């Protein structure tokens, strides 16, 4: 039995999420909290709690400070953020502070189900729509040289994989889009991390988020 906590101060939204979880997932025990203090109490009371869906703006959160506090006190619990504030900077900051994913409150039901499946399967989930927003054109010569240096060691296939990572796609989505096996994607991701000199997928995204990939593909 997997324990998951829905932490949101709006009962209607909690009910909607609980309904999705109960309809699409089995062997789940769903806990509910309306504040960060309640989340911390539940985490202390339920050692089997594995996952928290955490509202960014509920009482006690103080922005991403609540995420940091929860991760510090209970590092074994995976946390995905919930928020309507899904701009790229907020999402990346949440990931840098230890979130396993970020679900936009504007997500439709099917998108929500897909996000939860990825997260409960141990994958990272990022809101793809947020990462598809184009970056303003017109890099300076210095910025262009920095891009060239960053991507110089990558093959064209690895650049395509990195581009889709930055767009928030999962390994499975990348595999489907590029018509390659998911194991091959994992190998490309590992190679990309090694060549960029970063230890995690999130840090690779942070490093490459403003690159103009069209110049290299």
XYZ file of N, CA and C in Angstrom:
651
model
N 0.843 -1.196 0.000
C 0.000 0.000 0.000
C 0.881 1.251 0.000
N 0.641 2.151 -0.959
C 1.417 3.378 -1.074
C 0.643 4.534 -0.443
N 1.322 5.304 0.401
C 0.700 6.450 1.057
C 1.095 7.733 0.319
N 0.079 8.535 -0.008
C 0.307 9.796 -0.684
C -0.524 10.869 -0.001
N 0.016 12.072 0.110
C -0.691 13.177 0.771
C -0.986 14.278 -0.242
N -2.238 14.699 -0.289
C -2.639 15.866 -1.078
C -2.663 17.063 -0.128
N -1.783 18.018 -0.362
C -1.662 19.171 0.529
C -2.079 20.439 -0.208
N -3.292 20.886 0.070
C -3.846 22.068 -0.593
C -4.914 22.660 0.325
N -4.988 23.975 0.390
C -5.953 24.590 1.309
C -7.333 24.769 0.702
N -7.537 24.271 -0.520
C -8.865 24.335 -1.147
C -9.476 22.933 -1.161
N -10.491 22.674 -0.320
C -11.088 21.335 -0.236
C -11.597 20.809 -1.574
N -12.151 21.690 -2.420
C -12.668 21.235 -3.709
C -11.551 20.702 -4.602
N -10.399 21.363 -4.572
C -9.278 20.891 -5.390
C -8.743 19.575 -4.834
N -8.691 19.473 -3.505
C -8.271 18.207 -2.893
C -9.217 17.084 -3.306
N -10.514 17.347 -3.284
C -11.500 16.332 -3.672
C -11.300 15.905 -5.125
N -11.020 16.876 -6.003
C -10.821 16.562 -7.416
C -9.585 15.684 -7.615
N -8.513 16.020 -6.924
C -7.293 15.222 -7.022
C -7.502 13.822 -6.449
N -8.186 13.758 -5.337
C -8.453 12.460 -4.714
C -9.285 11.586 -5.642
N -10.246 12.190 -6.324
C -11.081 11.453 -7.269
C -10.235 10.885 -8.409
N -9.301 11.674 -8.933
C -8.411 11.212 -9.993
C -7.543 10.055 -9.512
N -6.985 10.190 -8.327
C -6.127 9.137 -7.783
C -6.911 7.842 -7.575
N -8.105 7.956 -7.015
C -8.905 6.753 -6.734
C -9.377 6.065 -8.008
N -9.605 6.847 -9.071
C -10.096 6.267 -10.323
C -9.001 5.606 -11.146
N -7.787 6.139 -11.057
C -6.733 5.696 -11.973
C -5.589 4.930 -11.313
N -5.595 4.843 -9.992
C -4.496 4.176 -9.303
C -5.051 3.223 -8.251
N -4.362 2.111 -8.068
C -4.780 1.130 -7.066
C -3.759 1.076 -5.937
N -4.165 0.471 -4.841
C -3.279 0.275 -3.674
C -2.712 1.594 -3.165
N -3.572 2.618 -3.131
C -3.165 3.921 -2.605
C -3.968 4.255 -1.355
N -3.303 4.817 -0.354
C -3.989 5.441 0.768
C -3.743 6.936 0.666
N -4.807 7.711 0.491
C -4.678 9.147 0.265
C -4.940 9.910 1.559
N -3.952 10.690 1.989
C -4.089 11.566 3.149
C -4.304 12.992 2.653
N -4.865 13.843 3.505
C -5.133 15.222 3.110
C -4.629 16.203 4.158
N -4.149 17.353 3.664
C -3.682 18.418 4.555
C -4.033 19.756 3.929
N -4.269 20.759 4.794
C -4.622 22.079 4.309
C -3.602 23.147 4.642
N -2.480 22.735 5.234
C -1.417 23.675 5.575
C -0.106 22.919 5.667
N 1.003 23.645 5.648
C 2.308 23.003 5.777
C 2.441 22.320 7.136
N 1.914 22.947 8.181
C 1.992 22.349 9.518
C 1.305 20.985 9.543
N 0.168 20.876 8.874
C -0.536 19.591 8.823
C 0.261 18.554 8.030
N 0.925 18.987 6.967
C 1.762 18.062 6.188
C 2.878 17.503 7.072
N 3.534 18.372 7.811
C 4.634 17.935 8.672
C 4.141 16.985 9.757
N 2.948 17.246 10.294
C 2.364 16.349 11.298
C 2.083 14.972 10.699
N 1.513 14.951 9.495
C 1.216 13.681 8.841
C 2.496 12.921 8.511
N 3.517 13.646 8.055
C 4.783 13.000 7.716
C 5.406 12.343 8.948
N 5.254 13.001 10.102
C 5.787 12.438 11.344
C 4.944 11.267 11.829
N 3.649 11.300 11.544
C 2.737 10.262 12.037
C 2.678 9.035 11.132
N 3.012 9.213 9.857
C 2.934 8.111 8.895
C 4.317 7.872 8.272
N 5.129 7.035 8.894
C 6.466 6.759 8.347
C 6.422 6.175 6.933
N 5.284 5.575 6.572
C 5.164 4.971 5.237
C 4.809 6.002 4.152
N 4.594 7.257 4.533
C 4.251 8.284 3.552
C 5.397 8.444 2.556
N 5.087 8.268 1.272
C 6.117 8.277 0.238
C 6.075 9.508 -0.658
N 4.883 10.124 -0.764
C 4.743 11.170 -1.775
C 3.792 12.256 -1.293
N 4.146 13.507 -1.565
C 3.304 14.648 -1.215
C 3.085 15.510 -2.448
N 1.820 15.826 -2.736
C 1.461 16.819 -3.742
C 1.251 18.120 -2.985
N 2.150 19.071 -3.146
C 2.261 20.225 -2.250
C 1.897 21.533 -2.947
N 0.844 22.174 -2.465
C 0.419 23.468 -3.004
C 1.452 24.541 -2.657
N 1.846 25.308 -3.652
C 2.880 26.327 -3.460
C 2.429 27.465 -2.553
N 1.121 27.761 -2.539
C 0.656 28.980 -1.872
C -0.261 28.747 -0.681
N -0.283 27.537 -0.133
C -1.160 27.303 1.019
C -0.513 27.842 2.303
N -1.286 27.969 3.393
C -0.758 28.522 4.645
C 0.507 27.812 5.137
N 1.474 28.639 5.522
C 2.718 28.120 6.076
C 3.825 27.915 5.064
N 3.499 28.010 3.777
C 4.500 27.686 2.763
C 5.568 28.768 2.593
N 5.166 30.032 2.645
C 6.110 31.135 2.393
C 6.872 30.890 1.090
N 6.116 30.656 0.049
C 6.739 30.350 -1.235
C 7.383 28.969 -1.207
N 8.588 28.896 -1.727
C 9.286 27.610 -1.791
C 9.992 27.249 -0.493
N 9.913 28.119 0.507
C 10.524 27.800 1.799
C 9.879 26.563 2.417
N 8.576 26.398 2.182
C 7.892 25.222 2.712
C 8.421 23.935 2.109
N 8.703 23.965 0.815
C 9.298 22.810 0.149
C 10.661 22.485 0.765
N 11.464 23.508 0.959
C 12.798 23.307 1.543
C 12.680 22.695 2.938
N 11.760 23.213 3.744
C 11.576 22.703 5.104
C 11.147 21.236 5.100
N 10.196 20.907 4.242
C 9.707 19.527 4.164
C 10.812 18.587 3.701
N 11.583 19.000 2.704
C 12.661 18.153 2.189
C 13.772 17.974 3.227
N 14.021 19.023 4.010
C 15.057 18.917 5.033
C 14.649 17.966 6.162
N 13.391 18.052 6.586
C 12.932 17.224 7.700
C 12.613 15.796 7.283
N 12.150 15.622 6.032
C 11.752 14.289 5.563
C 12.301 14.048 4.150
N 13.610 13.901 4.042
C 14.224 13.773 2.710
C 13.804 12.515 1.953
N 13.251 11.529 2.673
C 12.836 10.288 2.007
C 11.508 10.432 1.271
N 10.789 11.533 1.507
C 9.487 11.753 0.875
C 9.668 12.534 -0.419
N 9.142 11.993 -1.512
C 9.155 12.714 -2.782
C 8.059 13.775 -2.768
N 8.347 14.932 -3.349
C 7.408 16.057 -3.328
C 7.229 16.615 -4.739
N 5.989 16.768 -5.150
C 5.678 17.455 -6.404
C 4.864 18.695 -6.066
N 5.211 19.813 -6.681
C 4.536 21.063 -6.402
C 3.254 21.184 -7.221
N 2.267 21.849 -6.623
C 1.009 22.186 -7.294
C 0.867 23.710 -7.293
N 0.628 24.290 -8.436
C 0.434 25.743 -8.442
C -0.075 26.224 -9.790
N -0.824 27.339 -9.750
C -1.199 28.025 -10.978
C -0.054 28.923 -11.439
N 0.887 29.201 -10.522
C 2.073 30.007 -10.862
C 3.117 29.072 -11.461
N 2.974 28.791 -12.764
C 3.815 27.790 -13.397
C 4.781 28.398 -14.417
N 5.245 29.640 -14.138
C 6.238 30.227 -15.023
C 7.544 29.436 -14.912
N 8.359 29.540 -15.934
C 9.560 28.714 -16.029
C 10.493 28.905 -14.828
N 10.671 30.139 -14.377
C 11.601 30.402 -13.271
C 11.130 29.724 -11.988
N 9.828 29.810 -11.706
C 9.286 29.178 -10.502
C 9.458 27.666 -10.557
N 9.172 27.092 -11.724
C 9.301 25.639 -11.878
C 10.743 25.201 -11.660
N 11.680 25.903 -12.281
C 13.081 25.524 -12.166
C 13.607 25.721 -10.743
N 13.151 26.766 -10.062
C 13.557 26.967 -8.675
C 13.043 25.833 -7.798
N 11.802 25.426 -8.027
C 11.244 24.311 -7.255
C 12.052 23.040 -7.476
N 12.426 22.772 -8.717
C 13.219 21.586 -9.013
C 14.599 21.679 -8.376
N 15.184 22.872 -8.405
C 16.505 23.052 -7.801
C 16.453 22.847 -6.290
N 15.295 23.119 -5.671
C 15.139 22.942 -4.228
C 14.691 21.530 -3.841
N 14.631 20.635 -4.824
C 14.391 19.237 -4.491
C 13.048 18.659 -4.869
N 12.205 19.429 -5.590
C 10.922 18.873 -6.018
C 11.143 17.784 -7.066
N 10.285 16.783 -7.048
C 10.356 15.717 -8.048
C 9.592 16.092 -9.303
N 8.782 17.140 -9.215
C 8.008 17.564 -10.362
C 7.174 18.783 -10.045
N 6.469 19.267 -11.041
C 5.660 20.476 -10.891
C 4.412 20.312 -11.745
N 3.244 20.323 -11.102
C 1.972 20.167 -11.815
C 1.231 21.502 -11.815
N 0.898 21.974 -13.006
C 0.138 23.215 -13.117
C -1.320 22.957 -12.765
N -1.918 23.861 -12.015
C -3.330 23.716 -11.661
C -4.252 23.961 -12.853
N -3.687 24.426 -13.956
C -4.493 24.597 -15.167
C -4.518 23.325 -16.012
N -3.814 22.289 -15.566
C -3.742 21.039 -16.335
C -5.116 20.374 -16.424
N -5.441 19.846 -17.596
C -6.676 19.090 -17.768
C -6.572 17.729 -17.111
N -7.684 17.019 -17.056
C -7.730 15.743 -16.339
C -6.740 14.722 -16.906
N -6.706 14.569 -18.229
C -5.807 13.587 -18.821
C -4.349 13.952 -18.606
N -4.049 15.248 -18.703
C -2.688 15.708 -18.438
C -2.320 15.450 -16.988
N -3.272 15.641 -16.092
C -3.045 15.396 -14.671
C -2.768 13.918 -14.415
N -3.558 13.053 -15.043
C -3.358 11.609 -14.891
C -1.966 11.212 -15.386
N -1.580 11.736 -16.551
C -0.268 11.438 -17.113
C 0.848 11.904 -16.182
N 0.691 13.106 -15.618
C 1.690 13.635 -14.697
C 1.823 12.751 -13.461
N 0.690 12.356 -12.891
C 0.713 11.529 -11.682
C 1.320 10.157 -11.963
N 1.029 9.591 -13.135
C 1.613 8.298 -13.483
C 3.132 8.396 -13.552
N 3.635 9.447 -14.170
C 5.085 9.619 -14.252
C 5.694 9.777 -12.863
N 5.084 10.619 -12.050
C 5.638 10.899 -10.731
C 5.603 9.670 -9.823
N 4.486 8.960 -9.820
C 4.365 7.784 -8.959
C 5.197 6.617 -9.479
N 5.652 6.739 -10.730
C 6.553 5.734 -11.297
C 8.010 6.077 -11.020
N 8.221 7.200 -10.315
C 9.579 7.592 -9.965
C 10.252 8.506 -10.964
N 9.506 8.979 -11.984
C 10.070 9.883 -12.982
C 9.852 11.337 -12.578
N 10.601 12.218 -13.215
C 10.402 13.652 -13.046
C 9.292 14.104 -13.990
N 8.441 15.030 -13.532
C 7.427 15.594 -14.419
C 7.538 17.119 -14.397
N 7.607 17.709 -15.598
C 7.610 19.162 -15.739
C 6.491 19.557 -16.690
N 5.866 20.709 -16.474
C 4.780 21.143 -17.367
C 5.325 21.538 -18.724
N 5.097 20.694 -19.725
C 5.692 20.904 -21.044
C 5.295 22.249 -21.650
N 4.052 22.685 -21.440
C 3.589 23.952 -22.028
C 4.443 25.122 -21.556
N 4.868 25.081 -20.297
C 5.705 26.145 -19.757
C 7.040 26.191 -20.477
N 7.595 25.017 -20.776
C 8.923 24.958 -21.361
C 8.919 25.101 -22.873
N 7.727 25.115 -23.467
C 7.646 25.336 -24.911
C 7.641 26.821 -25.253
N 7.542 27.669 -24.241
C 7.562 29.109 -24.492
C 8.907 29.474 -25.107
N 8.857 30.174 -26.221
C 10.102 30.472 -26.924
C 10.910 31.507 -26.167
N 12.213 31.371 -26.291
C 13.125 32.334 -25.699
C 13.317 33.481 -26.671
N 13.404 34.692 -26.163
C 13.556 35.857 -27.029
C 14.811 35.719 -27.881
N 14.710 35.976 -29.202
C 15.860 35.837 -30.090
C 16.855 36.965 -29.900
N 18.032 36.808 -30.550
C 18.989 37.904 -30.542
C 20.084 37.749 -29.517
N 20.674 36.586 -29.413
C 21.794 36.397 -28.505
C 22.964 37.277 -28.920
N 23.689 37.748 -27.937
C 24.897 38.517 -28.219
C 25.982 37.570 -28.703
N 27.061 38.089 -29.338
C 28.160 37.218 -29.763
C 28.751 36.413 -28.612
N 28.838 37.020 -27.438
C 29.391 36.316 -26.279
C 28.488 35.160 -25.888
N 27.157 35.425 -25.867
C 26.214 34.368 -25.520
C 26.255 33.254 -26.554
N 26.414 33.632 -27.842
C 26.462 32.634 -28.906
C 27.689 31.742 -28.746
N 28.833 32.327 -28.413
C 30.045 31.539 -28.191
C 29.892 30.614 -26.997
N 29.195 31.087 -25.963
C 28.967 30.247 -24.782
C 28.106 29.042 -25.155
N 27.101 29.268 -25.989
C 26.264 28.171 -26.459
C 27.102 27.155 -27.237
N 27.949 27.672 -28.136
C 28.778 26.781 -28.935
C 29.673 25.923 -28.047
N 30.246 26.534 -27.026
C 31.133 25.793 -26.121
C 30.353 24.727 -25.359
N 29.138 25.063 -24.965
C 28.326 24.135 -24.187
C 27.933 22.919 -25.011
N 27.588 23.136 -26.276
C 27.071 22.062 -27.106
C 28.133 21.383 -27.972
N 29.356 21.876 -27.923
C 30.390 21.391 -28.826
C 30.621 19.884 -28.697
N 30.567 19.368 -27.482
C 30.881 17.962 -27.276
C 29.713 17.020 -27.504
N 28.529 17.553 -27.820
C 27.344 16.714 -27.976
C 27.117 16.325 -29.431
N 26.661 15.100 -29.634
C 26.254 14.695 -30.969
C 24.911 15.342 -31.295
N 24.523 15.296 -32.573
C 23.236 15.890 -32.966
C 22.081 15.197 -32.246
N 22.163 13.872 -32.103
C 21.108 13.137 -31.409
C 21.030 13.562 -29.941
N 22.187 13.763 -29.312
C 22.200 14.195 -27.911
C 21.644 15.609 -27.762
N 21.900 16.463 -28.739
C 21.333 17.812 -28.705
C 19.817 17.748 -28.811
N 19.304 16.845 -29.666
C 17.848 16.684 -29.789
C 17.246 16.193 -28.479
N 17.939 15.266 -27.825
C 17.452 14.758 -26.541
C 17.464 15.870 -25.501
N 18.542 16.646 -25.468
C 18.635 17.751 -24.515
C 17.541 18.782 -24.762
N 17.270 19.086 -26.016
C 16.217 20.042 -26.357
C 14.875 19.587 -25.796
N 14.598 18.305 -25.933
C 13.319 17.783 -25.444
C 13.308 17.676 -23.925
N 14.446 17.452 -23.304
C 14.527 17.501 -21.847
C 14.149 18.896 -21.346
N 14.705 19.910 -22.008
C 14.423 21.297 -21.633
C 12.953 21.624 -21.844
N 12.322 20.940 -22.811
C 10.892 21.154 -23.071
C 10.002 20.440 -22.066
N 10.603 19.711 -21.121
C 9.832 19.068 -20.073
C 9.345 17.678 -20.415
N 9.879 17.064 -21.478
C 9.413 15.739 -21.872
C 10.096 14.643 -21.047
N 9.358 13.570 -20.797
C 9.901 12.407 -20.103
C 10.714 11.566 -21.078
N 11.451 10.581 -20.558
C 12.222 9.696 -21.427
C 11.325 8.979 -22.429
N 10.153 8.560 -21.974
C 9.232 7.856 -22.877
C 8.758 8.770 -23.996
N 8.422 10.020 -23.648
C 7.972 10.966 -24.663
C 9.080 11.254 -25.668
N 10.315 11.372 -25.179
C 11.459 11.613 -26.068
C 11.654 10.418 -26.991
N 11.563 9.213 -26.428
C 11.730 7.997 -27.226
C 10.681 7.936 -28.338
N 9.431 8.241 -28.005
C 8.358 8.211 -29.007
C 8.586 9.264 -30.089
N 9.009 10.460 -29.683
C 9.192 11.555 -30.642
C 10.357 11.289 -31.590
N 11.429 10.680 -31.068
C 12.627 10.447 -31.878
C 12.671 9.047 -32.484
N 11.633 8.239 -32.183
C 11.532 6.874 -32.731
C 12.735 6.018 -32.349
N 13.097 6.084 -31.084
C 14.180 5.255 -30.566
C 13.710 4.599 -29.278
N 14.456 3.608 -28.795
C 14.081 2.898 -27.581
C 14.293 3.777 -26.355
N 13.482 3.549 -25.327
C 13.624 4.329 -24.097
C 14.976 4.092 -23.453
N 15.511 2.873 -23.583
C 16.853 2.592 -23.039
C 17.914 3.423 -23.754
N 17.707 3.660 -25.054
C 18.639 4.500 -25.809
C 18.569 5.940 -25.331
N 17.354 6.408 -25.036
C 17.201 7.758 -24.498
C 17.953 7.883 -23.174
N 17.799 6.884 -22.306
C 18.488 6.920 -21.016
C 20.000 6.997 -21.209
N 20.516 6.261 -22.192
C 21.950 6.309 -22.477
C 22.356 7.697 -22.962
N 21.535 8.297 -23.839
C 21.822 9.654 -24.323
C 21.788 10.664 -23.168
N 20.796 10.533 -22.284
C 20.690 11.445 -21.144
C 21.936 11.346 -20.271
N 22.376 10.134 -19.995
C 23.586 9.937 -19.184
C 24.799 10.580 -19.843
N 24.893 10.424 -21.175
C 26.013 11.017 -21.904
C 25.950 12.540 -21.865
N 24.742 13.084 -22.003
C 24.564 14.539 -21.952
C 24.992 15.087 -20.596
N 24.555 14.425 -19.516
C 24.924 14.887 -18.177
C 26.439 14.860 -17.991
N 27.068 13.776 -18.475
C 28.517 13.652 -18.328
C 29.249 14.750 -19.109
N 28.798 15.007 -20.332
C 29.472 16.000 -21.169
C 29.238 17.428 -20.689
N 28.072 17.667 -20.096
C 27.798 19.005 -19.550
C 28.416 19.189 -18.176
N 28.845 18.078 -17.569
C 29.489 18.154 -16.252
C 28.523 18.431 -15.132
N 27.291 17.905 -15.241
C 26.290 18.106 -14.187
C 25.811 16.738 -13.695
N 25.396 16.647 -12.422
C 25.021 15.348 -11.860
C 23.560 14.956 -12.064
N 22.700 15.883 -12.486
C 21.281 15.550 -12.540
C 20.607 16.170 -13.760
N 19.476 15.591 -14.107
C 18.657 16.071 -15.222
C 18.217 17.517 -14.996
N 17.823 17.828 -13.761
C 17.353 19.183 -13.448
C 18.448 20.212 -13.702
N 19.670 19.897 -13.291
C 20.766 20.847 -13.493
C 21.098 21.008 -14.974
N 20.931 19.946 -15.758
C 21.132 20.063 -17.199
C 20.093 21.010 -17.796
N 18.855 20.898 -17.336
C 17.789 21.779 -17.811
C 18.077 23.221 -17.426
N 18.518 23.435 -16.193
C 18.855 24.782 -15.744
C 19.963 25.384 -16.604
N 20.949 24.548 -16.943
C 22.099 25.021 -17.704
C 21.722 25.352 -19.146
N 20.815 24.553 -19.716
C 20.523 24.677 -21.144
C 19.206 25.362 -21.462
N 18.526 25.879 -20.458
C 17.145 26.351 -20.669
C 17.026 27.508 -21.645
N 18.062 28.333 -21.816
C 17.964 29.500 -22.691
C 18.692 29.329 -24.017
N 19.151 28.124 -24.323
C 19.860 27.901 -25.573
C 18.916 27.974 -26.769
N 19.412 28.472 -27.868
C 18.653 28.472 -29.118
C 19.034 27.226 -29.900
N 18.298 26.148 -29.709
C 18.649 24.871 -30.308
C 18.510 24.896 -31.828
N 17.712 25.817 -32.360
C 17.498 25.853 -33.819
C 18.806 26.146 -34.565
N 19.762 26.739 -33.894
C 21.038 27.052 -34.532
C 21.887 25.807 -34.740
N 21.559 24.730 -34.046
C 22.428 23.557 -34.049
C 21.751 22.312 -34.592
N 20.492 22.416 -35.011
C 19.769 21.254 -35.521
C 19.304 21.500 -36.948
